[in-house]
Coordinates of C-alpha atoms and ligand atoms in Angstrom, one line a residue:
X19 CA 48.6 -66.5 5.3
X20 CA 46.2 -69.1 4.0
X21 CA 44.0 -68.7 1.0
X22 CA 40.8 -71.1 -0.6
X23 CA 40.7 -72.6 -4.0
X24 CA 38.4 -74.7 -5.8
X25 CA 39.9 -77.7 -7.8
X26 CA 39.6 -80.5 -10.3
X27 CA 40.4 -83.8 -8.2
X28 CA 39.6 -85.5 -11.5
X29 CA 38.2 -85.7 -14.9
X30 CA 34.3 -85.9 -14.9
X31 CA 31.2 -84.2 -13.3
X32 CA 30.5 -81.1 -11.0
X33 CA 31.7 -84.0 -8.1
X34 CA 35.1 -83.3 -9.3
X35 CA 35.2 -80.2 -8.1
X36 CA 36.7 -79.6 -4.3
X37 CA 37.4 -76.6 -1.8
X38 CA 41.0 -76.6 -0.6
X39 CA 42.7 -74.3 2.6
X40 CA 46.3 -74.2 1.7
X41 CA 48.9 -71.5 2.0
X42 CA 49.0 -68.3 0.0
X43 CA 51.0 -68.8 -3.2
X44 CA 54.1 -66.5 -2.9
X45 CA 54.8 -64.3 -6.3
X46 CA 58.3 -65.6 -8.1
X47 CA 60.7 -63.8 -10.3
X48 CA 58.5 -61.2 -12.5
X49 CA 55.6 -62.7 -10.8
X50 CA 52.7 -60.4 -9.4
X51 CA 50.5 -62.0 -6.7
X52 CA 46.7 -61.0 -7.2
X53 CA 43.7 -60.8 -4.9
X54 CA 41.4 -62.0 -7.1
X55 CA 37.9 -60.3 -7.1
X56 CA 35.9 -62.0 -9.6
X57 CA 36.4 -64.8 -11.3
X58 CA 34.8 -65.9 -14.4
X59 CA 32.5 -69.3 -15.2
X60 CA 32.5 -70.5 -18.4
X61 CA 32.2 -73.4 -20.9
X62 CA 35.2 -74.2 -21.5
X63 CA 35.8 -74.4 -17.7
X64 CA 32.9 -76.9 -17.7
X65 CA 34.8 -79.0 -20.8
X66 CA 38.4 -79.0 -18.3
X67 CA 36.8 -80.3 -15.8
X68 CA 35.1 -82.8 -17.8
X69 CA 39.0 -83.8 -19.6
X70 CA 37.6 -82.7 -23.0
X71 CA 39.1 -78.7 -24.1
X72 CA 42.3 -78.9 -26.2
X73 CA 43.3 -76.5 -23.2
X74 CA 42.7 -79.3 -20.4
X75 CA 45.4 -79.7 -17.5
X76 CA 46.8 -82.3 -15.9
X77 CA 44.4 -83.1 -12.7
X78 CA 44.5 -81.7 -9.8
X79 CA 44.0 -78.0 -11.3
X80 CA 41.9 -74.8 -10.5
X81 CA 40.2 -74.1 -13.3
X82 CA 39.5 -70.3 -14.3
X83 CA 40.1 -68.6 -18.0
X84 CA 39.7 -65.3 -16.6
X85 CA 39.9 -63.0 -13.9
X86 CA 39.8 -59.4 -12.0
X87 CA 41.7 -58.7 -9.3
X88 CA 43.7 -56.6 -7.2
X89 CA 47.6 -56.6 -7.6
X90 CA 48.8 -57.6 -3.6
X91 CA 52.4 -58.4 -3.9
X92 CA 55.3 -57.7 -6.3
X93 CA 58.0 -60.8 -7.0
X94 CA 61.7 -59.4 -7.4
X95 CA 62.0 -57.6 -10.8
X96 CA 58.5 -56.5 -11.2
X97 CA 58.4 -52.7 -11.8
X98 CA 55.9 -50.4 -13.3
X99 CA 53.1 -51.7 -11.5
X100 CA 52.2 -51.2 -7.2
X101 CA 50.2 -52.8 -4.8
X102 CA 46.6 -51.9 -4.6
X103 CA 46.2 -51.4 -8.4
X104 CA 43.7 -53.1 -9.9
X105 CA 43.7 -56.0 -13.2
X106 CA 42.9 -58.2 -15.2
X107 CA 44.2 -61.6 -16.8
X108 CA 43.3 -64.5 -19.1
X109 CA 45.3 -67.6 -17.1
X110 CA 42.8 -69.9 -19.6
X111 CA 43.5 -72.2 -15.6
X112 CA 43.6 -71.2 -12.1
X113 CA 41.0 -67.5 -11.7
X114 CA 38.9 -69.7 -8.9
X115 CA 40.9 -68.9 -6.2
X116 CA 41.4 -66.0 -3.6
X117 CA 45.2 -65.5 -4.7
X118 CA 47.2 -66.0 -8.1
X119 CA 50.7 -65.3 -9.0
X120 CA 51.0 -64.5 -12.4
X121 CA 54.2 -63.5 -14.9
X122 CA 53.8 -59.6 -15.3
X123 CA 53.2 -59.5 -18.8
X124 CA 49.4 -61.4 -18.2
X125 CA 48.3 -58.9 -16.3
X126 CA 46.4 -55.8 -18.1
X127 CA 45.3 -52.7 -16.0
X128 CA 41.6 -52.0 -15.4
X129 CA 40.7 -48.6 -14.9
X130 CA 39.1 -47.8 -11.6
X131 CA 36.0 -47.4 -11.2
X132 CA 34.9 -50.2 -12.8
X133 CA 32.6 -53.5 -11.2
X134 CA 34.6 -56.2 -11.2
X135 CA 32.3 -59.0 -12.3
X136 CA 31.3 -57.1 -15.6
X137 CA 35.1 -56.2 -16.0
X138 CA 35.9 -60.0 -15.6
X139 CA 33.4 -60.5 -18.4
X140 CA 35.6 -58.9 -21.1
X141 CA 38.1 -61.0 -21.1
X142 CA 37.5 -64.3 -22.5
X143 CA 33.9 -63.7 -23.8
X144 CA 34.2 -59.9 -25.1
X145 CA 37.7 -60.2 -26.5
X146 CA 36.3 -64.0 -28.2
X147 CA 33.7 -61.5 -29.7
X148 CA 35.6 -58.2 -30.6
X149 CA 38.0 -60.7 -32.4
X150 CA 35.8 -62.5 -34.6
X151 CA 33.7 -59.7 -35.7
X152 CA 36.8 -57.2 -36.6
X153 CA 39.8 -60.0 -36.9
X154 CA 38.3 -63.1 -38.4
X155 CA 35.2 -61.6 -40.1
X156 CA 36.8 -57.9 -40.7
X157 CA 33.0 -56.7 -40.6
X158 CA 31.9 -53.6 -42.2
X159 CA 28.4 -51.1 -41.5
X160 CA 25.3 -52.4 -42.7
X161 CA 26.2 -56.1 -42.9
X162 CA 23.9 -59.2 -41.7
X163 CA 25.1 -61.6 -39.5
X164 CA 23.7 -65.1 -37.5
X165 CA 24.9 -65.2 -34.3
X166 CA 24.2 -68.6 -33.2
X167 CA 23.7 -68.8 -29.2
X168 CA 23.0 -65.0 -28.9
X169 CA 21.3 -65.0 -25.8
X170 CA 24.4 -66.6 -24.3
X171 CA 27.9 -65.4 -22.7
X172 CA 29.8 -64.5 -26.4
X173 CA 26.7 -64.5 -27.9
X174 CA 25.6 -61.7 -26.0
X175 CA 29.1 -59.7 -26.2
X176 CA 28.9 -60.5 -30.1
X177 CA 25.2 -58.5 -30.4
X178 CA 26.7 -55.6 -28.0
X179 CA 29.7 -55.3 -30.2
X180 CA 27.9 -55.9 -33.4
X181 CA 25.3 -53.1 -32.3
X182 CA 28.3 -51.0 -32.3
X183 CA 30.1 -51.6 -35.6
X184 CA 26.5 -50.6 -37.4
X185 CA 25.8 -54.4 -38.0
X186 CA 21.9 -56.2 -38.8
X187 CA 21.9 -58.9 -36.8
X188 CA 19.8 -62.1 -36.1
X189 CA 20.3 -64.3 -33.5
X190 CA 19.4 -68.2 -32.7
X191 CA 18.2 -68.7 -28.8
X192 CA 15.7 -70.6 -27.2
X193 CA 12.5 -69.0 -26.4
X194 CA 13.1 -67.6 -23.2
X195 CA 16.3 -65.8 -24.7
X196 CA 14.3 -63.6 -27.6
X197 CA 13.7 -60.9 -25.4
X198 CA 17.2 -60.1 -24.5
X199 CA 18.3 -60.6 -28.2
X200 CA 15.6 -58.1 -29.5
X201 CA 16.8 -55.8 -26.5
X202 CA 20.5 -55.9 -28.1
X203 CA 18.9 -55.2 -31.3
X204 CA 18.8 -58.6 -33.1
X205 CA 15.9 -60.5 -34.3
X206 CA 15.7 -64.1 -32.7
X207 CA 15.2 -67.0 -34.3
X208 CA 14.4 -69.8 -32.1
X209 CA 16.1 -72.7 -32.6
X210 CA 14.6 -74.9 -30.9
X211 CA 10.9 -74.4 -33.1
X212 CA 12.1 -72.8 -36.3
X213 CA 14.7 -73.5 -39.0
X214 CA 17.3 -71.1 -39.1
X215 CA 18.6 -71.9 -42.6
X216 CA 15.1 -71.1 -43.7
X217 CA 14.0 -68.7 -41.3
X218 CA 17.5 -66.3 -42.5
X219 CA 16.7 -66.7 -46.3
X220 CA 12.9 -66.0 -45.2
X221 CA 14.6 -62.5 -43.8
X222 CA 16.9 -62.1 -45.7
X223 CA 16.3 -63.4 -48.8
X224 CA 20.1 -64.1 -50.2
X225 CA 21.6 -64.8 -46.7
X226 CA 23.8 -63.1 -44.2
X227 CA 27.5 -62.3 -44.6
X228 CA 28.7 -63.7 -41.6
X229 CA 27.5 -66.7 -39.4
X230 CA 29.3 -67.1 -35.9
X231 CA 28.8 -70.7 -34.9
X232 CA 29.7 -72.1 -31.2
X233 CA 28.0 -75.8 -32.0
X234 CA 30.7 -77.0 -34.2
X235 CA 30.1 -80.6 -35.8
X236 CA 27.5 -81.0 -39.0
X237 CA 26.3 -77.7 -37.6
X238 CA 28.6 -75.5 -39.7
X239 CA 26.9 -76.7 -43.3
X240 CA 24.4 -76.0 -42.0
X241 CA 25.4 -72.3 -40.9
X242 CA 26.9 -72.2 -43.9
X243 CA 24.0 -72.5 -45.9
X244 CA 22.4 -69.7 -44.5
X245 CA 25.4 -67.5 -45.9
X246 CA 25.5 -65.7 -49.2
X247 CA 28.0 -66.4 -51.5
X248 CA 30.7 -64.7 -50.5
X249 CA 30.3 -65.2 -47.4
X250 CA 32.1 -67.1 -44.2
X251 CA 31.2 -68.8 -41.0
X252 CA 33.6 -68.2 -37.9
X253 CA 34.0 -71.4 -35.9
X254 CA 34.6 -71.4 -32.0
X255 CA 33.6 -74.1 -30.5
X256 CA 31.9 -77.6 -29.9
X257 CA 28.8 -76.9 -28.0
X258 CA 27.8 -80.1 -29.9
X259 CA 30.4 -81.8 -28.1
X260 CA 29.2 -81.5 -24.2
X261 CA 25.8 -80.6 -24.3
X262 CA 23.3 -83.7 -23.8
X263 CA 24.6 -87.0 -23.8
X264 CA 28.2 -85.7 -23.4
X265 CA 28.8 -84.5 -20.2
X266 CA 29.6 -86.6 -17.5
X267 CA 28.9 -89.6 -18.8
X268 CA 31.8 -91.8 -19.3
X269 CA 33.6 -88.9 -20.9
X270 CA 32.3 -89.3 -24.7
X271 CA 32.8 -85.9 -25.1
X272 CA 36.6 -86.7 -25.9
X273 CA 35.4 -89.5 -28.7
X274 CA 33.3 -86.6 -29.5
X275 CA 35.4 -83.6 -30.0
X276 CA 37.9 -85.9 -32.3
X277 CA 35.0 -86.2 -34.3
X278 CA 33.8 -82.7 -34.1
X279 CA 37.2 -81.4 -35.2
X280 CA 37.4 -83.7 -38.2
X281 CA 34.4 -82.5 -39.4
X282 CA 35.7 -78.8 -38.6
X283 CA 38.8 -79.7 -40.8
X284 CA 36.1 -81.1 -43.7
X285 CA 33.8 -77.8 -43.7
X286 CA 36.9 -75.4 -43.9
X287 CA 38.4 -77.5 -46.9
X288 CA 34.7 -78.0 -48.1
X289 CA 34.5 -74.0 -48.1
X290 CA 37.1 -73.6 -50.6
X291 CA 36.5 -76.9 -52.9
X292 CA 32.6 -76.1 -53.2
X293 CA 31.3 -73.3 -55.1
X294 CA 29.5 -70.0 -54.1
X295 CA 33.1 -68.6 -52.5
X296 CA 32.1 -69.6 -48.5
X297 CA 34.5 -69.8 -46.1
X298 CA 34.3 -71.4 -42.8
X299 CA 36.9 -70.2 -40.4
X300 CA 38.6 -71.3 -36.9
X301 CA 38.9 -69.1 -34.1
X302 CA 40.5 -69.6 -31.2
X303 CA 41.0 -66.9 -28.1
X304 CA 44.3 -69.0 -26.6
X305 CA 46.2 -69.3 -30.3
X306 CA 45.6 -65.4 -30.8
X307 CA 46.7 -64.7 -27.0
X308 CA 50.2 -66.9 -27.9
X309 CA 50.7 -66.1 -31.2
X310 CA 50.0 -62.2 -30.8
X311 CA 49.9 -61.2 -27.1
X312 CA 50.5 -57.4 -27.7
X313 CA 47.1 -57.6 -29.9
X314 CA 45.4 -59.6 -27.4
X315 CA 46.3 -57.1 -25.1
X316 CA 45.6 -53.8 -26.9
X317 CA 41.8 -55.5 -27.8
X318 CA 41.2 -56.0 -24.1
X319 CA 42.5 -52.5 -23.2
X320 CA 40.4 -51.3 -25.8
X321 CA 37.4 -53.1 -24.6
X322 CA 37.5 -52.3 -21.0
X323 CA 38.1 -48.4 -22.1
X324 CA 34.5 -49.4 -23.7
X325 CA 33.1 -50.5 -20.2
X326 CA 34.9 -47.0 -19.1
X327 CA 32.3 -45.2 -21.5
X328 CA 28.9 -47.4 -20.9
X329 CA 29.1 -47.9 -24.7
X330 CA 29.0 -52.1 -23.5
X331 CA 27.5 -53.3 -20.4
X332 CA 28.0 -57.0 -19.9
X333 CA 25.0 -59.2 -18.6
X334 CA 25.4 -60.8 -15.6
X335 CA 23.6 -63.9 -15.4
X336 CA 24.5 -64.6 -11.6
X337 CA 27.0 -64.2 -9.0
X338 CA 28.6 -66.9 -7.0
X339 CA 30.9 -67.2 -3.7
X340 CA 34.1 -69.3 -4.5
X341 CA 33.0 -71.9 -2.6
X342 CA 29.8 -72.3 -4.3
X343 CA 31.4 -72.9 -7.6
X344 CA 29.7 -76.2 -8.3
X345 CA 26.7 -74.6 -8.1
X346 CA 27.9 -71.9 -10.4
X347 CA 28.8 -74.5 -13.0
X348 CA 26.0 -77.1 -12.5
X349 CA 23.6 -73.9 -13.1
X350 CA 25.7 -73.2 -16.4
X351 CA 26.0 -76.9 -18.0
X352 CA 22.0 -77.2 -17.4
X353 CA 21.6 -74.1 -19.8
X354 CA 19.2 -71.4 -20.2
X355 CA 21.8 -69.0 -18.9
X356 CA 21.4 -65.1 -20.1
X357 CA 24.7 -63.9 -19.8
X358 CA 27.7 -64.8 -17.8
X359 CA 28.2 -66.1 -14.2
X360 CA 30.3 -64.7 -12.1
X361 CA 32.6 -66.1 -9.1
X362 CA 32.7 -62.8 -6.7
X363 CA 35.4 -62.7 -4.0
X364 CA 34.8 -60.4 -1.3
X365 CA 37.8 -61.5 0.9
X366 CA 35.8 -63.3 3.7
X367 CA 34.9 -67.1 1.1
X368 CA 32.4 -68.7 2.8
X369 CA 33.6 -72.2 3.3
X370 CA 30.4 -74.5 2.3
X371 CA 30.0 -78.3 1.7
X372 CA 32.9 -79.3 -0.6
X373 CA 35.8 -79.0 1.6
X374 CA 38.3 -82.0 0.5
Ligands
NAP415 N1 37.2 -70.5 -29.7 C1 37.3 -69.6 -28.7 O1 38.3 -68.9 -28.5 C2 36.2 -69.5 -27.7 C3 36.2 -68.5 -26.7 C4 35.1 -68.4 -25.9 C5 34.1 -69.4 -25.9 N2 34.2 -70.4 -26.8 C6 33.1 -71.4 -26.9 O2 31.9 -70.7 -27.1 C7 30.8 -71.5 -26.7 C8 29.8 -70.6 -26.0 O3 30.4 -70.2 -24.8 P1 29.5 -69.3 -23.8 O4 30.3 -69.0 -22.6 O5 28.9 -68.2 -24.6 O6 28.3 -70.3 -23.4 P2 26.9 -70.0 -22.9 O7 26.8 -68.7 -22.1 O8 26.4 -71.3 -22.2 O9 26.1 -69.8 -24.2 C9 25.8 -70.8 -25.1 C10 24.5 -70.5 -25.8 O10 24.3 -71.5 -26.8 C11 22.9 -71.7 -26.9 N3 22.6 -73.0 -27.6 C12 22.8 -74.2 -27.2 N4 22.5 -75.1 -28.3 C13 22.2 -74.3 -29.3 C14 21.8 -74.6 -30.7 N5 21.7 -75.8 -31.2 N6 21.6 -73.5 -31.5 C15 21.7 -72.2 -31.1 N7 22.1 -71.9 -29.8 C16 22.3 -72.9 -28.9 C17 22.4 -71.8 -25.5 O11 21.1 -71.5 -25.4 P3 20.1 -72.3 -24.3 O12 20.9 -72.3 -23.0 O13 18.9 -71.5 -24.3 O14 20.0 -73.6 -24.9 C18 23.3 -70.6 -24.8 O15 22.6 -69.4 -24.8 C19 31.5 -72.6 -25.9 O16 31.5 -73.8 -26.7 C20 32.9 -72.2 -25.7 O17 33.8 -73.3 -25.6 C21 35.2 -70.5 -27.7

């Protein structure tokens, strides 16, 4: 049987991305083969291809963090688990294709039921949210936080989440985002027009307890600034670091992120040599999944039981045939996105235009 995948022929722009024909991949030793139904478009997928996540592969790849699939075959050993049931898995490479074999212990169950695109969405941008607000930032009722980004994929998870744990929120965007952070029950700031250091201590007069900030670089004194003492920023990523000048474009991205996590490493010892008791912490989704895989896995659990209930309901910014995954990430790198794209399989993957 022959299956389609999309992948990275080489380090660079949405070029680099190919459609490949190729035989099925057969499930090893304690290996599950999935179907895959919807697959997952994200930043960091954007900074593989471009050679510029800590998380990279070698090229050729198929890129992918996450995924939602159907389980099709079992290797020898697998037990517990039958065809036809249906799951989910965080590869961090390889969700854009029609099949994926995967070691038994990725895979978590999804209850039925469920669609598969807002399922998908869980997994790296809900669990990157649940995590920082109850593991890194240990929130409690009735505190402020900045959620920089909010009208975005984790943004959005974060002001779902955070609407849920009892929390005031406000939340940086760009104009055409403040209506969907308002809806989620945060008060936008536009970043683009205002500034947010001022705009928080306008609101809030001594500042917020918790600042969530995806832009990395000189950006975090700045978040930090807008926290009370006391307070901490949570680090994730280098939006700083691909947006603009960065992508595609001789690959100063890399140049960029060196620089990016020096001045991660600076703020973080600058938080606890400075006064006023702020910290700025790291978080990252893949350390957590290696270093604690069974808490990674009760959080998602946790989170699609959430999905179950309707107490979250991810947006979906737009779905995407495999084969139209350049699209999908040409439409995300240009920004503007509200929500998260989707890759959606439906078994038939319409071959178009970037066959290799
Ligand atoms: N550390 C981890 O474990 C982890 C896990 C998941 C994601 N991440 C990182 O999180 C970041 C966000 O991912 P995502 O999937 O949510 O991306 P996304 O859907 O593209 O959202 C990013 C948002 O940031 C906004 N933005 C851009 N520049 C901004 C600025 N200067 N101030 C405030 N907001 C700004 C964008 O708004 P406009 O489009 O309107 O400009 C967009 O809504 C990525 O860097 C990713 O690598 C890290």
């Amino acid at each position: 049987m022959r299956h389609t995948r999309i992948i990275v022929t080489h380090y660079g722009g949405p070029d680099a991305l190919r459609v490949v024909e190729e035989e099925c991949p057969e499930p090893k030793v304690g290996e599950v083969r999935v179907r895959v139904l919807a697959a997952g478009v994200s930043l960091p997928d954007i900074m593989a291809r471009e050679g510029i996540h800590p998380e990279t592969p070698r090229v050729p790849f198929t890129p992918g963090w996450d995924l939602v699939g159907v389980v099709d075959r079992l290797g020898a050993g697998v037990s517990g688990i039958e065809p036809g049931q249906i799951a989910a898995a965080l590869p961090i490479s390889g969700a854009y294709a029609e099949f994926v074999c995967l070691p038994q212990r990725e895979l978590v169950p999804v209850p039925p039921g469920l669609d598969p695109a807002e399922a998908v969405s869980l997994g790296l941008n809900y669990i990157t949210a649940h995590q920082m607000l109850h593991r890194s930032a240990k929130v409690r009722p009735g505190q402020r936080v900045l959620i920089h980004g909010a009208a975005g994929g984790v943004g959005t998870s974060l002001l779902q989440l955070g609407r849920l744990a009892g929390l005031e929120m406000y939340g940086t965007c760009s104009s055409r985002g403040a209506s969907t952070v308002s809806d989620l029950g945060g008060t936008p700031i536009d970043y683009q027009h205002q500034d947010f250091v001022k705009e928080i201590h306008r609101l809030t007069r001594e500042g917020v307890d918790v600042v969530f900030d995806h832009i990395g670089g000189t950006h975090l004194w700045r978040s930090r600034k807008a926290l009370r003492p006391g307070g901490r920023v949570v680090g994730y990523g280098l939006i700083s670091s691909i947006r603009g000048k960065g992508l595609a474009s001789g690959r100063p991205g890399r140049r960029q992120r060196f620089r990016g996590a020096a001045l991660f490493g600076l703020s973080i010892a600058g938080g606890w040599l400075l006064p006023g008791r702020k910290r700025v912490v790291p978080y990252s989704i893949q350390w957590l999944k290696r270093r604690k895989p069974e808490l990674f896995r009760q959080d998602w659990i946790a989170l699609l039981e959430l999905l179950r209930q309707k107490k979250i309901k991810p947006l979906i910014a737009e779905r995407f045939p495999l084969a139209e995954a350049r699209r999908a990430q040409e439409l995300l790198a240009k920004g503007g996105v509200i929500g998260k794209i989707v890759l959606v399989l439906d078994g038939s993957s319409p071959s178009t235009g970037l066959r290799a």
